[in-house]
CSV table of C-alpha atoms and ligand atoms in Angstrom, one decimal:
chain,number,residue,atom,x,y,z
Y,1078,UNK,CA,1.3,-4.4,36.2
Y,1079,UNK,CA,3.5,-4.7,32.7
Y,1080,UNK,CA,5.5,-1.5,31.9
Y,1081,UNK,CA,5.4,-0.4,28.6
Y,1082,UNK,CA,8.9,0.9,26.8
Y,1083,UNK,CA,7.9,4.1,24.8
Y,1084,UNK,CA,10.5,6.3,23.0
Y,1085,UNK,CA,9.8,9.2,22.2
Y,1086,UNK,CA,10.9,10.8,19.1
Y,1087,UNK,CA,9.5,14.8,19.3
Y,1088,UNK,CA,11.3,15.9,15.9
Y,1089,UNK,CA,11.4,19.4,14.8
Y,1090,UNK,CA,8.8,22.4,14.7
Y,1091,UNK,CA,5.5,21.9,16.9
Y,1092,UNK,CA,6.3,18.4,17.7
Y,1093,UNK,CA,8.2,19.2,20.5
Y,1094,UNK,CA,5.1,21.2,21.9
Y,1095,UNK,CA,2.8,18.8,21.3
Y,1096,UNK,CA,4.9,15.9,22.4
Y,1097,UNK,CA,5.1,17.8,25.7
Y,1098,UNK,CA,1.2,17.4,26.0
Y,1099,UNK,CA,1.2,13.4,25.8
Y,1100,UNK,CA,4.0,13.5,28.3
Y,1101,UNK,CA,1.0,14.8,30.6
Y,1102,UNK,CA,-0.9,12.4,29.6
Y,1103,UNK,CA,1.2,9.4,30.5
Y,1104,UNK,CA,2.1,10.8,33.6
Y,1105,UNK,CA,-1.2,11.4,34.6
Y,1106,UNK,CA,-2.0,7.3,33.7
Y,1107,UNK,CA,1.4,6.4,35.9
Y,1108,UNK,CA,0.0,8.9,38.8
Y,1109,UNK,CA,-3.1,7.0,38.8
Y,1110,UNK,CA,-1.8,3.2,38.3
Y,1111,UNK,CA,-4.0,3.2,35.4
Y,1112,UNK,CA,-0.4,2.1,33.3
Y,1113,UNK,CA,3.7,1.7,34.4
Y,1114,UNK,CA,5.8,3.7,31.5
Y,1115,UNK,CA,9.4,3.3,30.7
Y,1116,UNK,CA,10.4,6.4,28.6
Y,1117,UNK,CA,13.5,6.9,26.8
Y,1118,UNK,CA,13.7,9.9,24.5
Y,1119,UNK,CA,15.7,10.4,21.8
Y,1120,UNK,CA,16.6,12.7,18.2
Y,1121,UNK,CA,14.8,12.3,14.9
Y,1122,UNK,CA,14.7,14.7,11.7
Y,1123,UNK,CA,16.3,18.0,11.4
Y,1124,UNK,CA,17.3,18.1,15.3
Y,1125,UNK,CA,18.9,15.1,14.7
Y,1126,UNK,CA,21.0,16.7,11.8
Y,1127,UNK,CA,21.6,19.0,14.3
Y,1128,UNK,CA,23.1,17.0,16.6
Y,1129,UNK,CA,24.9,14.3,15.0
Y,1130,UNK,CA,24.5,15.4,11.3
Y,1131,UNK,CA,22.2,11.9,10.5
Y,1132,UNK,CA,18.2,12.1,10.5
Y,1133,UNK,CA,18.1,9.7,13.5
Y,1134,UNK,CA,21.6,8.2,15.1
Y,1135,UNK,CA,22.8,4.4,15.4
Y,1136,UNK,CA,21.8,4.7,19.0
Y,1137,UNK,CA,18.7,6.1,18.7
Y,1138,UNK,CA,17.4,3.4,16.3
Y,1139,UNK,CA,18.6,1.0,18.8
Y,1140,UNK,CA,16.5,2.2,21.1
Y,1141,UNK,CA,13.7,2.5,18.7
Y,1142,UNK,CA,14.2,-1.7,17.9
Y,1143,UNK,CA,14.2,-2.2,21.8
Y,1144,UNK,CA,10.7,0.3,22.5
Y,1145,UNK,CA,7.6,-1.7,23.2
Y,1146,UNK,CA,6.1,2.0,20.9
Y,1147,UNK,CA,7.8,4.9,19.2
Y,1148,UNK,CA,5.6,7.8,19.7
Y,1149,UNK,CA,6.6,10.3,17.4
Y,1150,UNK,CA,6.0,13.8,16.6
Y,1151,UNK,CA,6.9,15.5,13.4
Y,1152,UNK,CA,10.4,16.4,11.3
Y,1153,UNK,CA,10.9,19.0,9.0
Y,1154,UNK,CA,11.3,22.8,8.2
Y,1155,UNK,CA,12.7,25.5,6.2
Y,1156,UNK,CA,16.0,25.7,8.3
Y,1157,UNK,CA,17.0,22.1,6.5
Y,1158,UNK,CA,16.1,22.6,3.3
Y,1159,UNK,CA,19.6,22.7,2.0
Y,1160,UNK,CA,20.7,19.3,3.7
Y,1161,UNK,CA,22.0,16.7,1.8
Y,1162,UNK,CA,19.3,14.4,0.2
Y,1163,UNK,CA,20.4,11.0,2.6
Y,1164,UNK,CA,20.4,13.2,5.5
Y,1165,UNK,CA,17.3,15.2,5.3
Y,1166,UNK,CA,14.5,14.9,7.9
Y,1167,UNK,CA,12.1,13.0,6.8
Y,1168,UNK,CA,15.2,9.8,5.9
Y,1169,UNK,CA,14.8,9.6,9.9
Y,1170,UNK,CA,10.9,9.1,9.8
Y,1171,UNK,CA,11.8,6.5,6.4
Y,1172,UNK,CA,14.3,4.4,8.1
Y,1173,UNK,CA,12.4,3.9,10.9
Y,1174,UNK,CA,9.9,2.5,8.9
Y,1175,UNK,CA,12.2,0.6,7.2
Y,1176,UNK,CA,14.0,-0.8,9.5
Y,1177,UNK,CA,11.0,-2.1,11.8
Y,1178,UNK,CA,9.3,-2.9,9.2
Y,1179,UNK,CA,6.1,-1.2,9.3
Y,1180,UNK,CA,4.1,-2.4,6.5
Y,1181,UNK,CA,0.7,-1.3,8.1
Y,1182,UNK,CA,-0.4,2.2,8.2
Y,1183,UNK,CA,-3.4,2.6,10.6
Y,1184,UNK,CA,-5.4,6.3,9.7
Y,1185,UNK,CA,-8.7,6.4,11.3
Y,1186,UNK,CA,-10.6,9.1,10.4
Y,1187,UNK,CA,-14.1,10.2,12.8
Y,1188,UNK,CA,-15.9,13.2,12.7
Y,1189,UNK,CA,-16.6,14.6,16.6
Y,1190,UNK,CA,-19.8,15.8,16.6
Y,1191,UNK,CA,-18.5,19.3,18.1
Y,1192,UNK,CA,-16.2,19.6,15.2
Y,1193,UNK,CA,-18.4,18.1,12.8
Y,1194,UNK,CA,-18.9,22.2,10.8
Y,1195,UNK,CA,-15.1,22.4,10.8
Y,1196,UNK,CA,-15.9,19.9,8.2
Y,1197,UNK,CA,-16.0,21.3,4.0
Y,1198,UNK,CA,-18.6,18.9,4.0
Y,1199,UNK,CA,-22.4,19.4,5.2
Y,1200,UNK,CA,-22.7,18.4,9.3
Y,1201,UNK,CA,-25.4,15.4,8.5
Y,1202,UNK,CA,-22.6,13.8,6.1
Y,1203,UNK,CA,-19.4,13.5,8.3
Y,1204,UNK,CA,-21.3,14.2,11.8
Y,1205,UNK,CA,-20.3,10.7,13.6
Y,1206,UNK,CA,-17.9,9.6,11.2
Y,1207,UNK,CA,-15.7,6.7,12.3
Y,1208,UNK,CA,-14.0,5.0,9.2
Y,1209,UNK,CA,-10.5,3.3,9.2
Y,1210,UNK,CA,-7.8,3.4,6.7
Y,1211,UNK,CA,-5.6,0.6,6.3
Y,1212,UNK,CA,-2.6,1.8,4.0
Y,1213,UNK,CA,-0.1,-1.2,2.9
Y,1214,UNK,CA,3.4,1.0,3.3
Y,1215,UNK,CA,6.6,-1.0,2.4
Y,1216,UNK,CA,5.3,-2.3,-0.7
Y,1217,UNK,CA,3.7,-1.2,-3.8
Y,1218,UNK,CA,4.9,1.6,-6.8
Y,1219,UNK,CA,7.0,3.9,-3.8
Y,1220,UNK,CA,9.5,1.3,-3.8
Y,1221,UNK,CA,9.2,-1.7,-6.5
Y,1222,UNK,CA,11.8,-1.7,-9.4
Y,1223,UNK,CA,12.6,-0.5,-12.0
Y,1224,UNK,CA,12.6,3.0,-10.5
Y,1225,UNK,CA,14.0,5.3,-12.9
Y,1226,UNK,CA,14.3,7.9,-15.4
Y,1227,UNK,CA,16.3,7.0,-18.5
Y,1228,UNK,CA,17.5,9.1,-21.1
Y,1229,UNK,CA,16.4,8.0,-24.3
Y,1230,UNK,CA,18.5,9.7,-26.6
Y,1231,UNK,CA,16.3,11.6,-28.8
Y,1232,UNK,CA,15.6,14.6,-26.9
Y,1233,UNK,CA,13.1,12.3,-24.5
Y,1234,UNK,CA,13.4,11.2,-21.1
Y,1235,UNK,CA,11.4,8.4,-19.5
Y,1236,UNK,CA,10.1,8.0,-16.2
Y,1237,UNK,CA,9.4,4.5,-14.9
Y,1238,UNK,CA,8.1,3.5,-11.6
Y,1239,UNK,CA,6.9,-0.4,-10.7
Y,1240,UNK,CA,3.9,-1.6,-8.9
Y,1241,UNK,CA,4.4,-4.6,-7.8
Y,1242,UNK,CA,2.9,-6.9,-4.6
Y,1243,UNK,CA,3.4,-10.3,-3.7
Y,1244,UNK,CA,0.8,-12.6,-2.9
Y,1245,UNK,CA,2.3,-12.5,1.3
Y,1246,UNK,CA,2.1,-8.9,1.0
Y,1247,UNK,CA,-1.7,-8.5,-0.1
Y,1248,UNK,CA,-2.4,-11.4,2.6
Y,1249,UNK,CA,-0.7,-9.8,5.3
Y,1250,UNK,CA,-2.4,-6.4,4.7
Y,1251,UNK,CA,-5.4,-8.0,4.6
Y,1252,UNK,CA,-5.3,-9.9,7.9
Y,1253,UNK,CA,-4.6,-6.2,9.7
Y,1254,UNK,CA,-8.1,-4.9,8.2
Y,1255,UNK,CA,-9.8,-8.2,8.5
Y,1256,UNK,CA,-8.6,-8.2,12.4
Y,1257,UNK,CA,-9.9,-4.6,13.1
Y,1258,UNK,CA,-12.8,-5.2,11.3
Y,1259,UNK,CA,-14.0,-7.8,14.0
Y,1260,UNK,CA,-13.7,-5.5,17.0
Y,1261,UNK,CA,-15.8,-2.2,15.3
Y,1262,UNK,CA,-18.3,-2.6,12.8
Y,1263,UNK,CA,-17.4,-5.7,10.9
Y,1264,UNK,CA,-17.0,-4.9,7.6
Y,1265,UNK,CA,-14.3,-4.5,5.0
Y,1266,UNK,CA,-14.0,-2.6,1.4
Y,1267,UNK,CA,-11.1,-3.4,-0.5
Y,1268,UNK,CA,-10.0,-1.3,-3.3
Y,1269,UNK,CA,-7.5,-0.8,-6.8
Y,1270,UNK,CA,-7.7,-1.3,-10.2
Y,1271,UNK,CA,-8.2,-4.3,-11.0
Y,1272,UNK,CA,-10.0,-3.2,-14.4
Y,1273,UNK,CA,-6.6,-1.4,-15.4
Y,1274,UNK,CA,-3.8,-2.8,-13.5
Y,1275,UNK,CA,-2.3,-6.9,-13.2
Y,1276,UNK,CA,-1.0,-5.8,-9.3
Y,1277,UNK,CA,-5.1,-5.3,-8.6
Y,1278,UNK,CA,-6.4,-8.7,-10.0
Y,1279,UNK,CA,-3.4,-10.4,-7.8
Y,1280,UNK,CA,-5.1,-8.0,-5.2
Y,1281,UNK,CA,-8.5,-8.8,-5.3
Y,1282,UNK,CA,-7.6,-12.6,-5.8
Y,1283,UNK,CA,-5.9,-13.1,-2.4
Y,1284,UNK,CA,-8.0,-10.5,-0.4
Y,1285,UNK,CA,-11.1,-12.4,-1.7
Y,1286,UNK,CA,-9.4,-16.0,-1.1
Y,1287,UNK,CA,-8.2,-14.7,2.3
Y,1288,UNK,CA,-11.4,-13.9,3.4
Y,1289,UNK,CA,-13.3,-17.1,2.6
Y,1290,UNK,CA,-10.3,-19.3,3.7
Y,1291,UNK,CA,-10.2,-17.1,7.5
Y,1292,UNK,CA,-12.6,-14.3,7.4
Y,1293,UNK,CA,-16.1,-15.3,6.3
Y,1294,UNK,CA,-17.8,-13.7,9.3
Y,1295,UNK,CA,-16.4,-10.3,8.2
Y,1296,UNK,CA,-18.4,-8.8,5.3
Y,1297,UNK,CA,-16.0,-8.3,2.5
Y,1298,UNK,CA,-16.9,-5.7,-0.4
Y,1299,UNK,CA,-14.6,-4.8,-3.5
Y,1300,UNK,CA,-14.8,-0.9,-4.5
Y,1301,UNK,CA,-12.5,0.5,-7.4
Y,1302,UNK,CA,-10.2,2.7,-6.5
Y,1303,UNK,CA,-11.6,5.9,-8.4
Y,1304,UNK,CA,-15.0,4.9,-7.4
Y,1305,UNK,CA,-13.8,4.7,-3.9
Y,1306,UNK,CA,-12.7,8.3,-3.7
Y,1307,UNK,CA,-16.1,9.5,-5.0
Y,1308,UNK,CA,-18.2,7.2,-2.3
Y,1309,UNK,CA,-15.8,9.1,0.0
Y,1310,UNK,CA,-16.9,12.3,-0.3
Y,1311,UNK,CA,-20.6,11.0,-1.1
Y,1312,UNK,CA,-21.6,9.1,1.6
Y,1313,UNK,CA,-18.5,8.1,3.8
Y,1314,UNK,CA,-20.6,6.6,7.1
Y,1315,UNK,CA,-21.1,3.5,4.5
Y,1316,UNK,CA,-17.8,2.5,5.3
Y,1317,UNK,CA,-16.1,0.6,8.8
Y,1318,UNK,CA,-12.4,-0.4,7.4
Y,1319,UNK,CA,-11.2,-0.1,3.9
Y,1320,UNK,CA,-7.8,-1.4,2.8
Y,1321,UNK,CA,-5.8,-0.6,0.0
Y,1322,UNK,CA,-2.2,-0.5,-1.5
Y,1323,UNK,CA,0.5,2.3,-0.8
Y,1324,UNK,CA,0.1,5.0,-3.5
Y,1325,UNK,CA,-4.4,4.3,-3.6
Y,1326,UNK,CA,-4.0,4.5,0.4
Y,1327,UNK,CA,-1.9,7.9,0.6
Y,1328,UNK,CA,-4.4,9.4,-1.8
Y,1329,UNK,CA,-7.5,8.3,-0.2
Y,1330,UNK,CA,-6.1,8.7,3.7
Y,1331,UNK,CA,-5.7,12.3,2.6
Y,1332,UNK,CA,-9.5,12.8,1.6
Y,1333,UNK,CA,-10.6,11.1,4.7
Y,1334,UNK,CA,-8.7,13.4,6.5
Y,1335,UNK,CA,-10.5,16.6,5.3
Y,1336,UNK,CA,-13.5,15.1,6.3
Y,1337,UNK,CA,-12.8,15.9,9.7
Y,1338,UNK,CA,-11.9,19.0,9.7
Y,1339,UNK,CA,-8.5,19.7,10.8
Y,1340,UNK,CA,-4.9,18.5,10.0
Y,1341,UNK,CA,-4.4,18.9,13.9
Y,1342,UNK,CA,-7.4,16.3,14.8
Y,1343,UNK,CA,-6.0,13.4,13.2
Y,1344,UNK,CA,-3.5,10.1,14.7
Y,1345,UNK,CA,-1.8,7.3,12.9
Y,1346,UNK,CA,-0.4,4.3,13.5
Y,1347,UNK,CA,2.2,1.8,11.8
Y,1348,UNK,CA,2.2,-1.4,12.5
Y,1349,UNK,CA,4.9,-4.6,11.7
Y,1350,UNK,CA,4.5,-7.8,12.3
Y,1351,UNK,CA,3.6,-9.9,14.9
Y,1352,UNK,CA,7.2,-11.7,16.6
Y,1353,UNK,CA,5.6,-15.4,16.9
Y,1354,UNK,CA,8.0,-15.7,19.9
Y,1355,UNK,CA,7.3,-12.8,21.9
Y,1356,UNK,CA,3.9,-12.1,20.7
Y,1357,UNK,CA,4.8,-8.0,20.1
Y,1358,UNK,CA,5.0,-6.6,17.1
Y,1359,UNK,CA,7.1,-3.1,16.2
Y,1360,UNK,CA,4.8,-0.2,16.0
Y,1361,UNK,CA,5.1,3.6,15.6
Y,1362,UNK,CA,2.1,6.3,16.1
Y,1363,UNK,CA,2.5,9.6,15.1
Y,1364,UNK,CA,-0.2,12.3,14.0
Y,1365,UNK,CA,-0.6,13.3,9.9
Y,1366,UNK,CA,0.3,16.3,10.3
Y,1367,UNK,CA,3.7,17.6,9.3
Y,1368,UNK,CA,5.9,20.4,11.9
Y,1369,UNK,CA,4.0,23.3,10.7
Y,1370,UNK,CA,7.2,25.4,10.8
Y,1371,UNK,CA,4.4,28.8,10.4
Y,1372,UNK,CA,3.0,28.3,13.8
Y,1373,UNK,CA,5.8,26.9,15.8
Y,1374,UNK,CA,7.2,28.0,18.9
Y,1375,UNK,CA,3.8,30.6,19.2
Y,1376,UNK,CA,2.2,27.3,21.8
Y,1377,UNK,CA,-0.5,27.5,19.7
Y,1378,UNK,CA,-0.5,24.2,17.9
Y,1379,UNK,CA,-3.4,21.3,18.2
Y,1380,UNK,CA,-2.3,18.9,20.3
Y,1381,UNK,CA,-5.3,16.2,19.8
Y,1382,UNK,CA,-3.6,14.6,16.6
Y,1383,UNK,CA,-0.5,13.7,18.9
Y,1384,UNK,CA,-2.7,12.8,22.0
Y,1385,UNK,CA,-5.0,10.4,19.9
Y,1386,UNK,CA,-1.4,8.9,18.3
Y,1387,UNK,CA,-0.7,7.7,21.6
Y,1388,UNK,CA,-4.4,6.6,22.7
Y,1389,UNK,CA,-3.9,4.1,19.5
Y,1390,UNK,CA,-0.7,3.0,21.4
Y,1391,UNK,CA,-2.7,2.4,24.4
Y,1392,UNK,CA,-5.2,0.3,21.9
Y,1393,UNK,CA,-3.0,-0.9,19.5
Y,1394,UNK,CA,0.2,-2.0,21.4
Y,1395,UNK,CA,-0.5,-2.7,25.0
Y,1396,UNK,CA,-4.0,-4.0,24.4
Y,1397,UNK,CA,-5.7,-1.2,27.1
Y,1398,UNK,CA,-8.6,-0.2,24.7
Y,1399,UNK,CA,-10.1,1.1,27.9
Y,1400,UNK,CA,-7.1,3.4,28.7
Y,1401,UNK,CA,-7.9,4.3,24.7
Y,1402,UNK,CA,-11.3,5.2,25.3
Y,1403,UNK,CA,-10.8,7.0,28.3
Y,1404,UNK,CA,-8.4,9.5,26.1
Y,1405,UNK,CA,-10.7,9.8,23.2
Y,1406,UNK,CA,-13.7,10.4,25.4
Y,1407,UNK,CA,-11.4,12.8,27.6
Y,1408,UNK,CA,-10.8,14.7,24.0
Y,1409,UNK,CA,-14.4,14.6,23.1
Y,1410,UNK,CA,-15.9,16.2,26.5
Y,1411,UNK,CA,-13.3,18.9,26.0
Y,1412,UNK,CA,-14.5,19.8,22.5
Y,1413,UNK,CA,-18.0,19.5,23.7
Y,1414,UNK,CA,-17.6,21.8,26.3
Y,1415,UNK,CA,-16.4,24.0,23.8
Y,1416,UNK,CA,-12.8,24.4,24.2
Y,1417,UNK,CA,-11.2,24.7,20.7
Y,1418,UNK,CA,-7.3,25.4,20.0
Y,1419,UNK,CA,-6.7,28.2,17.4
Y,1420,UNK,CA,-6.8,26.0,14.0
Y,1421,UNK,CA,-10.4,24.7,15.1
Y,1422,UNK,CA,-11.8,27.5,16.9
Y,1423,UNK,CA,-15.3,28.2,14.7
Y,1424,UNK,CA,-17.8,27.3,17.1
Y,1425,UNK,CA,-15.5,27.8,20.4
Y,1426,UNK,CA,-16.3,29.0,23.5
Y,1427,UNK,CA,-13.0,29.4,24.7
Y,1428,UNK,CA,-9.4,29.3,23.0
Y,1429,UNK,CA,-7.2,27.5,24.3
Y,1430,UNK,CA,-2.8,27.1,23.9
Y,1431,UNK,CA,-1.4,23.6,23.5
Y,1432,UNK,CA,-0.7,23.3,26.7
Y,1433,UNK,CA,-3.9,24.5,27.7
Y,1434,UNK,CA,-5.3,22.0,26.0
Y,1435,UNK,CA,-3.4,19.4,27.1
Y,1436,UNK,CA,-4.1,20.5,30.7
Y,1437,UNK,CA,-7.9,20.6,29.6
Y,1438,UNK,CA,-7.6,16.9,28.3
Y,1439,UNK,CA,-6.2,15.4,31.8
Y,1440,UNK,CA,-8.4,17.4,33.8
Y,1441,UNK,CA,-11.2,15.1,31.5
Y,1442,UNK,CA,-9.4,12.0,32.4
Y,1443,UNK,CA,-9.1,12.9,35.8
Y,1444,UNK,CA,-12.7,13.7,36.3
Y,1445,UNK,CA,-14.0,10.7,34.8
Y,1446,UNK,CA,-11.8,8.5,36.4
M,2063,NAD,P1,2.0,20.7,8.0
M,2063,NAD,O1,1.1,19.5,8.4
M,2063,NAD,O2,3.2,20.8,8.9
M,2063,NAD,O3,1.1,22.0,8.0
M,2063,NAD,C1,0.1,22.3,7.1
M,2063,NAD,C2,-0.8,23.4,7.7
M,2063,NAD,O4,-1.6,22.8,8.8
M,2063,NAD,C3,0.0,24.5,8.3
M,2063,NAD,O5,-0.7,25.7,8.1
M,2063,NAD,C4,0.0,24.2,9.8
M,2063,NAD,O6,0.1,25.4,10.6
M,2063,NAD,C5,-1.3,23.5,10.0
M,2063,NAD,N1,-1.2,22.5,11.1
M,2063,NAD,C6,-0.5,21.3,11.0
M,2063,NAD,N2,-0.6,20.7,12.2
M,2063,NAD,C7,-1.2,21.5,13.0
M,2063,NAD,C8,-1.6,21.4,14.4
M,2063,NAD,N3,-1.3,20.3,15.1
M,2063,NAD,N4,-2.3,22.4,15.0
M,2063,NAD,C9,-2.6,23.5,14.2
M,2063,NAD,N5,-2.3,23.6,12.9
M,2063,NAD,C10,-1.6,22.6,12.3
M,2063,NAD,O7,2.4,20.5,6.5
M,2063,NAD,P2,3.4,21.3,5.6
M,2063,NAD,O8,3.3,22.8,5.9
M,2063,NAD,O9,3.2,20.9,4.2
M,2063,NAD,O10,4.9,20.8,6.0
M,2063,NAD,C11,5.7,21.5,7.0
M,2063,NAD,C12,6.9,20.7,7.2
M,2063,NAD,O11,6.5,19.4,7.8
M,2063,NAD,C13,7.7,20.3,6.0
M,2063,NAD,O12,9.1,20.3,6.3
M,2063,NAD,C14,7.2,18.9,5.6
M,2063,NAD,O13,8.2,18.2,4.9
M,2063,NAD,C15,7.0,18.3,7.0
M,2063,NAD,N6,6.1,17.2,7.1
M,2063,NAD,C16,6.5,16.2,8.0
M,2063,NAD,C17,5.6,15.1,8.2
M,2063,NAD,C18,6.0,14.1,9.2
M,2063,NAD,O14,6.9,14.4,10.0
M,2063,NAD,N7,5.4,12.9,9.2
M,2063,NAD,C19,4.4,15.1,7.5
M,2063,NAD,C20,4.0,16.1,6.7
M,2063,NAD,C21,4.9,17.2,6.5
C-alpha cells in the first residue's frame, strides 16, 4: 500500500483543536488499513512568530516542498496584530502558496440536507446543493503590476492595481474545472467581464478555444461576472463547476459559502501543477474559515470544515475518492442523526464539543466500514 506524506500545519486559534480531530481521523484510516500515513508536523502563522520570529521557518517549508499534502488549519489573532507586516501570520499561509505554486483554489460548496435551514436562504433553494468553485490564485489584479499608489502632486493620490492573465494561465485554470467537471455533473460556467475589461475577452477566448480543442464533451457556458453573483443567490442548483479569475473567484467563493450555512462547514483545496516526471502535483487543503480567536481554546469550534479539507486530500491527492466518500458520508449521518456543534446547533438534537464531534465522525466511519 503507498504511504502518503502529510504535514500538518495547525496554526494559531481553533486550528490546533480542530486539527486534533483529523488526526483521529487518519489514525482511524491507518488502524483499519484503509491508508499508510507519514506525518510530519510543523509551525505556521503567529506560533510560528512565536517560535522563530518568521510566519513559517526554512525548515518547515522544506518539509512542506517534500509532503505528498499540507493539511493546514488556520493563522491569525489579536495577540499579533502588532507584528511586523513581512512577518505577520497570514505571510506563512502566502508563501506557501507561493512557493508551491498553488494556482488552483478548489471551494466546493453543498448544502447537507440536515443543515440545509442553517441556510439565509429558503431550504428548497440550497437543500442538496453541490456546486464547485474553481478560483485561479497566483494570477490576476492581487498580484499583476503596476501596484501602487502614487502621489500626484496636487493634493491627489492615485491608487493603481493591474489585471493581467496570460493566455497559459487562463488555459491552465481551465483544464482544472474542465477535469472536475468530467467526474460530477459535467458541466462548466465560466465567468468576468468581458463587456468591460480586455483580461475577460483574453479569458473567454482561450476557455472557449480550450474547450473545443480538448473538452467538447463537457458542456461549457459563459456567465458575466455580476450576473453570476445574482444566479447565485437565485437558483444555485443550475450550476456543477464554475471557474473564474482571483479577485471574481474570492468574491463569489464567499457567496457560495453562505449558502450553506456555516463558516465551520466548509473545505478548500489548492492545487499546483502536475510534475510530468513524478505524476504529483503540490497541494494544500485547509478549511475557509479563519482562527476564530472569540471561541478558541472553549473546544467548542466546528471541526467539519477541517475534516472535509482533508477528505479532499483523500480525493484530490492520493486519488482514494472512496476513502473521500466514506468521510463525507461519515459527516453526513452524524448531522442526520442530529448531532450539531455549537455554531450550527438550530435543529440539533444533541450538542456536541469538537472533539465530540470528531469522536462522533469516526464512530460513522467505523460503523460503516
Ligand atoms: P473567522 O473565520 O476566524 O471567524 C468568523 C466567525 O466565524 C467567528 O465568529 C468565529 O467564531 C466563527 N467560526 C469560524 N470558524 C468556525 C468554526 N470552525 N466553528 C465555529 N465557529 C467558527 O474570521 P475572522 O474573525 O474574520 O478572523 C479571525 C482571525 O483569523 C484573523 O486574525 C484573520 O486574519 C484570520 N483568518 C485566517 C484565515 C486563514 O488562516 N486562512 C482565513 C480567514 C481569517
Amino acid at each position: 500500500m503507498a504511504t502518503y506524506k502529510l504535514l500538518l500545519l495547525p496554526g494559531d486559534g481553533i486550528g490546533p483543536e480542530v486539527m486534533a480531530e483529523v488526526e483521529k481521523v487518519a489514525a482511524f484510516l491507518q488502524a483499519s488499513g484503509a491508508a499508510q500515513f507519514e506525518i510530519e508536523r510543523g509551525l505556521v502563522g503567529g506560533s510560528a512568530y512565536d517560535a522563530h520570529g518568521q510566519a513559517i521557518s526554512e525548515s518547515d517549508m522544506g518539509l512542506a516542498q517534500a509532503a505528498d499534502a499540507v493539511i493546514f488549519g488556520a493563522v491569525g489573532g489579536p495577540k499579533w496584530d502588532g507584528v511586523p507586516y513581512d512577518v505577520r501570520p497570514e505571510a506563512g499561509l502566502l508563501r506557501l502558496r507561493k512557493d508551491l505554486k498553488l494556482f488552483a483554489n478548489l471551494r466546493p460548496a453543498i448544502c447537507y440536507p440536515a443543515l440545509a435551514d442553517a441556510s439565509s436562504l429558503k431550504r428548497e433553494i440550497v437543500e442538496g446543493l453541490d456546486i464547485m468553485i474553481v478560483r485561479e490564485l497566483t494570477g490576476g489584479v492581487y498580484f499583476g503590476e503596476p501596484k501602487q499608489i502614487i502621489d500626484l502632486g496636487n493634493g491627489q493620490k492615485r491608487g493603481i492595481d493591474t489585471q493581467v492573465y496570460d493566455t497559459f494561465e487562463i488555459e491552465r485554470i481551465g483544464r482544472v474545472a474542465f477535469e472536475l467537471a468530467r467526474k460530477r455533473r459535467n458541466k462548466v460556467t465560466s465567468s468576468e467581464k468581458r463587456n468591460v475589461m480586455k483580461s475577460g475577452v483574453l479569458w473567454n477566448e482561450v476557455i472557449t478555444a480550450l474547450h473545443k480543442r480538448e473538452y467538447a464533451d463537457v458542456e461549457l457556458e459563459h456567465q458575466l461576472a455580476d450576473a453570476l453573483g445574482m444566479q447565485l443567490v437565485r437558483w444555485p442548483k443550475q450550476f456543477d463547476v464554475i471557474v473564474t479569475d482571483n479577485l471574481f473567484g474570492d468574491m463569489l467563493s464567499d457567496v457560495a459559502a453562505m449558502l450553506t450555512g456555516s463558516l465551520g462547514m466548509l473545505p478548500s483545496a489548492s492545487l499546483g501543477e502536475v510534475d510530468k516526471v513524478t505524476g504529483k502535483r503540490k497541494a494544500l487543503y485547509e478549511p475557509v474559515h479563519g482562527s476564530a480567536p472569540d471561541i478558541a481554546g472553549k473546544g467548542i469550534a466546528n471541526p467539519i470544515a477541517m475534516i472535509g479539507s482533508f477528505a479532499m486530500a483523500m480525493r484530490y491527492s492520493f486519488g482514494q475518492g472512496a476513502i473521500a466518500d466514506a468521510i463525507e458520508k461519515a459527516v453526513a449521518d452524524v448531522l442526520a442523526a442530529g448531532l450539531r456543534t455549537a455554531d450550527i446547533k438550530a435543529g440539533a438534537t444533541k450538542v456536541v464539543s469538537t472533539a465530540g464531534m470528531g469522536d462522533a465522525v469516526v464512530a460513522a466511519l467505523k460503523a460503516s466500514a
